[in-house]
C-alpha positions as protocol buffer text, in pm:
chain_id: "A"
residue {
  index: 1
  type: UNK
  ca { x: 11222 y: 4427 z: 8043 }
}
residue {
  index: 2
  type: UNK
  ca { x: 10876 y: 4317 z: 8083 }
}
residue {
  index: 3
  type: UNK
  ca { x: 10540 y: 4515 z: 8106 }
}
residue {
  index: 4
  type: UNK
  ca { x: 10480 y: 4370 z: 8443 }
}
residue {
  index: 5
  type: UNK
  ca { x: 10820 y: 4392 z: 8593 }
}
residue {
  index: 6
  type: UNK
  ca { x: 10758 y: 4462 z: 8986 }
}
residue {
  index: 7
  type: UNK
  ca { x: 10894 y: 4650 z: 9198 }
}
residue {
  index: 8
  type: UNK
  ca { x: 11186 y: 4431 z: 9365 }
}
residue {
  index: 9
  type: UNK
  ca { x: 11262 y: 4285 z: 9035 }
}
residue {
  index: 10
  type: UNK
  ca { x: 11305 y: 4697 z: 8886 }
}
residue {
  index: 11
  type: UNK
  ca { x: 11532 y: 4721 z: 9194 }
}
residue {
  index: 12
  type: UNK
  ca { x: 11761 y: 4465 z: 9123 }
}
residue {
  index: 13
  type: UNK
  ca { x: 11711 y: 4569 z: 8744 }
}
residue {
  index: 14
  type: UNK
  ca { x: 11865 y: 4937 z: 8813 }
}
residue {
  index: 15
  type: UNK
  ca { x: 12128 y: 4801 z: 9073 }
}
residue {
  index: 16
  type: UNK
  ca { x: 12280 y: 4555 z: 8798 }
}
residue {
  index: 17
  type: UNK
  ca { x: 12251 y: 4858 z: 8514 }
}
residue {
  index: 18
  type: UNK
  ca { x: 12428 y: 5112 z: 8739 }
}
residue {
  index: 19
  type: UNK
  ca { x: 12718 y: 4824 z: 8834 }
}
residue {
  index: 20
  type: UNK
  ca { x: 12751 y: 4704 z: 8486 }
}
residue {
  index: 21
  type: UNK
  ca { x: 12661 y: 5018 z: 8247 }
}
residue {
  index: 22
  type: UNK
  ca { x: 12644 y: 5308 z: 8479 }
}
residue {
  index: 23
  type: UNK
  ca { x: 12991 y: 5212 z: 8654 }
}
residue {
  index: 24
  type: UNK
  ca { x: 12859 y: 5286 z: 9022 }
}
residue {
  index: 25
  type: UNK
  ca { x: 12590 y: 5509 z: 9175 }
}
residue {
  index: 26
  type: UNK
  ca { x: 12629 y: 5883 z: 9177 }
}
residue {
  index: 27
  type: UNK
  ca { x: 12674 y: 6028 z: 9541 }
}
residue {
  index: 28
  type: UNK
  ca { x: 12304 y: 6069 z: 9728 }
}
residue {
  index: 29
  type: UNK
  ca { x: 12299 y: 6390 z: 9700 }
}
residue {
  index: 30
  type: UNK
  ca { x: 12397 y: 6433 z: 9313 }
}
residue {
  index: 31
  type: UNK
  ca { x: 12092 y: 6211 z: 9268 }
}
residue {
  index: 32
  type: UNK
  ca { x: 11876 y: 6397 z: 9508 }
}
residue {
  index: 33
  type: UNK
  ca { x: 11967 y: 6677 z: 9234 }
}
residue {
  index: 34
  type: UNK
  ca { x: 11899 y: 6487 z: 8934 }
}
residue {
  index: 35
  type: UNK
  ca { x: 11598 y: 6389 z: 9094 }
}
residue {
  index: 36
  type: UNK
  ca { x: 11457 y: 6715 z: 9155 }
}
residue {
  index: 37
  type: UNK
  ca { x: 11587 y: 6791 z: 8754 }
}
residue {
  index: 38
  type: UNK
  ca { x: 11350 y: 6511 z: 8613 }
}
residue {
  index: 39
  type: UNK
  ca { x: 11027 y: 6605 z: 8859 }
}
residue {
  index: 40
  type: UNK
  ca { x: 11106 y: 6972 z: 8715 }
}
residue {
  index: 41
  type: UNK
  ca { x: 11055 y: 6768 z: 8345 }
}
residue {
  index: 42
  type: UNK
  ca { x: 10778 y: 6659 z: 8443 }
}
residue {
  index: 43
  type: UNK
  ca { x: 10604 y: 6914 z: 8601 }
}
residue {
  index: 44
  type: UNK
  ca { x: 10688 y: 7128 z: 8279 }
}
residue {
  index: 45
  type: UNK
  ca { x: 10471 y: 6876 z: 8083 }
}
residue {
  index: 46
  type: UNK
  ca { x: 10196 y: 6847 z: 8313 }
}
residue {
  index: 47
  type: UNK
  ca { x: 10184 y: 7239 z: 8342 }
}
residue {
  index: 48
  type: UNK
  ca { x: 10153 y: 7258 z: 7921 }
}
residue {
  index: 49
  type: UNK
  ca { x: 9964 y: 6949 z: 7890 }
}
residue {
  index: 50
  type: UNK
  ca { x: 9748 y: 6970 z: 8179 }
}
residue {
  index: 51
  type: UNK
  ca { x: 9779 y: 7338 z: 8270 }
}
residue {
  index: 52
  type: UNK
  ca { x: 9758 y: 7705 z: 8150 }
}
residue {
  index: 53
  type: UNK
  ca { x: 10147 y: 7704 z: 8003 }
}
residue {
  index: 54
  type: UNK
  ca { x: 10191 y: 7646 z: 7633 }
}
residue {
  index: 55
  type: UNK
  ca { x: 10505 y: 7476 z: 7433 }
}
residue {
  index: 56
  type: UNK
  ca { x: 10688 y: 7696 z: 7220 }
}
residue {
  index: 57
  type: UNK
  ca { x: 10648 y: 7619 z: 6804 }
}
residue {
  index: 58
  type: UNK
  ca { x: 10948 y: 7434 z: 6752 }
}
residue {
  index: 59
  type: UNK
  ca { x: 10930 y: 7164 z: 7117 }
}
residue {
  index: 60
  type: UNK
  ca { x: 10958 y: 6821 z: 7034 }
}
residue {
  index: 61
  type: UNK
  ca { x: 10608 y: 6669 z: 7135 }
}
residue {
  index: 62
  type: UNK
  ca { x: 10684 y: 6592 z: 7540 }
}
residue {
  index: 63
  type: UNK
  ca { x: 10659 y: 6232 z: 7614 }
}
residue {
  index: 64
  type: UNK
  ca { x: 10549 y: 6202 z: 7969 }
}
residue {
  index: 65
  type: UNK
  ca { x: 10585 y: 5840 z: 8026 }
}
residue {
  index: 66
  type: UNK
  ca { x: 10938 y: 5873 z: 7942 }
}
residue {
  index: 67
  type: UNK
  ca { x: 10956 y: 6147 z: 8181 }
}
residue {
  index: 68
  type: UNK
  ca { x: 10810 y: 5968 z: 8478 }
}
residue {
  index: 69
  type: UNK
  ca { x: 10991 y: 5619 z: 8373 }
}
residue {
  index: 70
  type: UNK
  ca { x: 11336 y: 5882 z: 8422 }
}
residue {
  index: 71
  type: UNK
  ca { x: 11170 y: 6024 z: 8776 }
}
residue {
  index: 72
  type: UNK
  ca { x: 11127 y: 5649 z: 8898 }
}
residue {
  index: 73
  type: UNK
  ca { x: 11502 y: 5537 z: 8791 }
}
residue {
  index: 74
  type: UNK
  ca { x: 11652 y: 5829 z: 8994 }
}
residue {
  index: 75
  type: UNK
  ca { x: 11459 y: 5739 z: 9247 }
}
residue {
  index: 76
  type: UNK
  ca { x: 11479 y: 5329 z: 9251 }
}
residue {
  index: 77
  type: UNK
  ca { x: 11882 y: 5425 z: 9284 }
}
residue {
  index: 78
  type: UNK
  ca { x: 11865 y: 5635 z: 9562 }
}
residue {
  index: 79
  type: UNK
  ca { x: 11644 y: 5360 z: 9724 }
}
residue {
  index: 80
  type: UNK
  ca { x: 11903 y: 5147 z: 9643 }
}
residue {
  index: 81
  type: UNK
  ca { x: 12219 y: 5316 z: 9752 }
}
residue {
  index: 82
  type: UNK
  ca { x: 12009 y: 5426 z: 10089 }
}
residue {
  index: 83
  type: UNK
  ca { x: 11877 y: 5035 z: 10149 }
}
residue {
  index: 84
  type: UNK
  ca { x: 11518 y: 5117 z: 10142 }
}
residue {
  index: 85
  type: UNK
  ca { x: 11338 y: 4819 z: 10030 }
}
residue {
  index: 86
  type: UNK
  ca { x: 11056 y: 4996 z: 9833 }
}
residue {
  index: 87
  type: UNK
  ca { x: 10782 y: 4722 z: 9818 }
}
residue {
  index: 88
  type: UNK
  ca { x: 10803 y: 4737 z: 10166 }
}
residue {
  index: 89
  type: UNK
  ca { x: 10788 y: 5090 z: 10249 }
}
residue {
  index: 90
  type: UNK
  ca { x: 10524 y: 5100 z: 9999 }
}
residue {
  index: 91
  type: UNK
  ca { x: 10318 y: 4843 z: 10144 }
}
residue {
  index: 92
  type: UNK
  ca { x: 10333 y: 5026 z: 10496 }
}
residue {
  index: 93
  type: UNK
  ca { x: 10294 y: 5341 z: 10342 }
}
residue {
  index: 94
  type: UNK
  ca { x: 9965 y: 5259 z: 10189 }
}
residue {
  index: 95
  type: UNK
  ca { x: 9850 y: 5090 z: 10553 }
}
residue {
  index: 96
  type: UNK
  ca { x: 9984 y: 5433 z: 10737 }
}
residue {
  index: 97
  type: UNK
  ca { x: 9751 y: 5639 z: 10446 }
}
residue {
  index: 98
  type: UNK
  ca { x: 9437 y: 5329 z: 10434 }
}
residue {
  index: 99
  type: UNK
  ca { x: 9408 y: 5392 z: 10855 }
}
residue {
  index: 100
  type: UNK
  ca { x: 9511 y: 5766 z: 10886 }
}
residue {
  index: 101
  type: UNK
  ca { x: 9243 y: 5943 z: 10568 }
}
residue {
  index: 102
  type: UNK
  ca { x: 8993 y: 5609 z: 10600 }
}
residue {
  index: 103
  type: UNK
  ca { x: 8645 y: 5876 z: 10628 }
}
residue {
  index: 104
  type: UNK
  ca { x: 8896 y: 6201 z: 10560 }
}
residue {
  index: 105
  type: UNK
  ca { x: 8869 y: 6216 z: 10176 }
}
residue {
  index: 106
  type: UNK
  ca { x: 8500 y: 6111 z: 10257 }
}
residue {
  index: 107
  type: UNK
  ca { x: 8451 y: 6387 z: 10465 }
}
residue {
  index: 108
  type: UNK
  ca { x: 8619 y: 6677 z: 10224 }
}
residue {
  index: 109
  type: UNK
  ca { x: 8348 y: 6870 z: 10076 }
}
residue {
  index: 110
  type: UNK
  ca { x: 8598 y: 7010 z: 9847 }
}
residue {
  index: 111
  type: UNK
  ca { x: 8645 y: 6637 z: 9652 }
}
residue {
  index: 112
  type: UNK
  ca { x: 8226 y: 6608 z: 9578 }
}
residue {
  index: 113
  type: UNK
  ca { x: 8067 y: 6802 z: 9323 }
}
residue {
  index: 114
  type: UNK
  ca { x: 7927 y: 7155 z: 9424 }
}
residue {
  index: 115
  type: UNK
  ca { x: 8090 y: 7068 z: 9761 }
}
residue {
  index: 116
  type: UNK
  ca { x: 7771 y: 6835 z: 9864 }
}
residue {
  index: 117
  type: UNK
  ca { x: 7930 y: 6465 z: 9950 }
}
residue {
  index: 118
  type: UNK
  ca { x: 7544 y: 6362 z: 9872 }
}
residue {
  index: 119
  type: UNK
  ca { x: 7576 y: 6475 z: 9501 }
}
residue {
  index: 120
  type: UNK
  ca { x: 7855 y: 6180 z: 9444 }
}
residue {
  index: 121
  type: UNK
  ca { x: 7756 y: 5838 z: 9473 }
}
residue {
  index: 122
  type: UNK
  ca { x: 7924 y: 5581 z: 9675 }
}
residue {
  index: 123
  type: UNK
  ca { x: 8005 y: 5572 z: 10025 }
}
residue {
  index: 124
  type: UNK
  ca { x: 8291 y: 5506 z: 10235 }
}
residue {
  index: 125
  type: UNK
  ca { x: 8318 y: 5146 z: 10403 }
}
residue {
  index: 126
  type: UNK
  ca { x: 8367 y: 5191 z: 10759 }
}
């Protein structure tokens, strides 16, 4: 696979795996499971890594890409199985976010240092 593989071509990647090495898809809802099983992975990294948790002595070092790489493969197949063409829904998922929080972040005191949107610089373009 390449670095720069996109999104339609990862698609059509997984679909061909699952047919020729996988055998078929696993039922929607076994992979909704196993989806919610690999965000549980990695939110047990990001909570030891990231957070106040620590590994036990003998854990393999976590790798978290590997983790998230496993998170995207569940959920490339259920996109798959449910005919949701992702670069699209991604590309109007961005637009629905880009028009609906276009001055809300902006206007979040909580998001600027001290809370005071004049101690960051930058401004939103309108």
């Amino acid at each position: 696979m390449k670095d720069d593989t996109g999104i339609r071509e990862y698609q059509n990647m997984v679909d061909l795996w699952v047919k020729e090495v996988g055998v078929r898809y696993f039922s929607e809802l076994t992979n909704l499971g196993i989806l919610l099983e690999e965000a549980g992975e990695v939110a047990r990294i990001m909570t030891r890594v990231y957070g106040d948790q620590s590994f036990k002595r003998e854990e393999p070092a976590p790798d978290l890409g590997d983790e998230l790489a496993d998170l995207m493969f569940v959920l490339v197949c259920i996109a798959n199985q449910t005919g949701v063409d992702l670069p699209e829904a991604l590309a109007k998922n961005l637009a629905k976010k880009s028009a609906r929080d276009k001055t809300r972040h902006w206007n979040n005191p909580k998001l600027f240092a001290g809370g005071d949107p004049g101690s960051t610089p930058g401004s939103p373009e309108d």
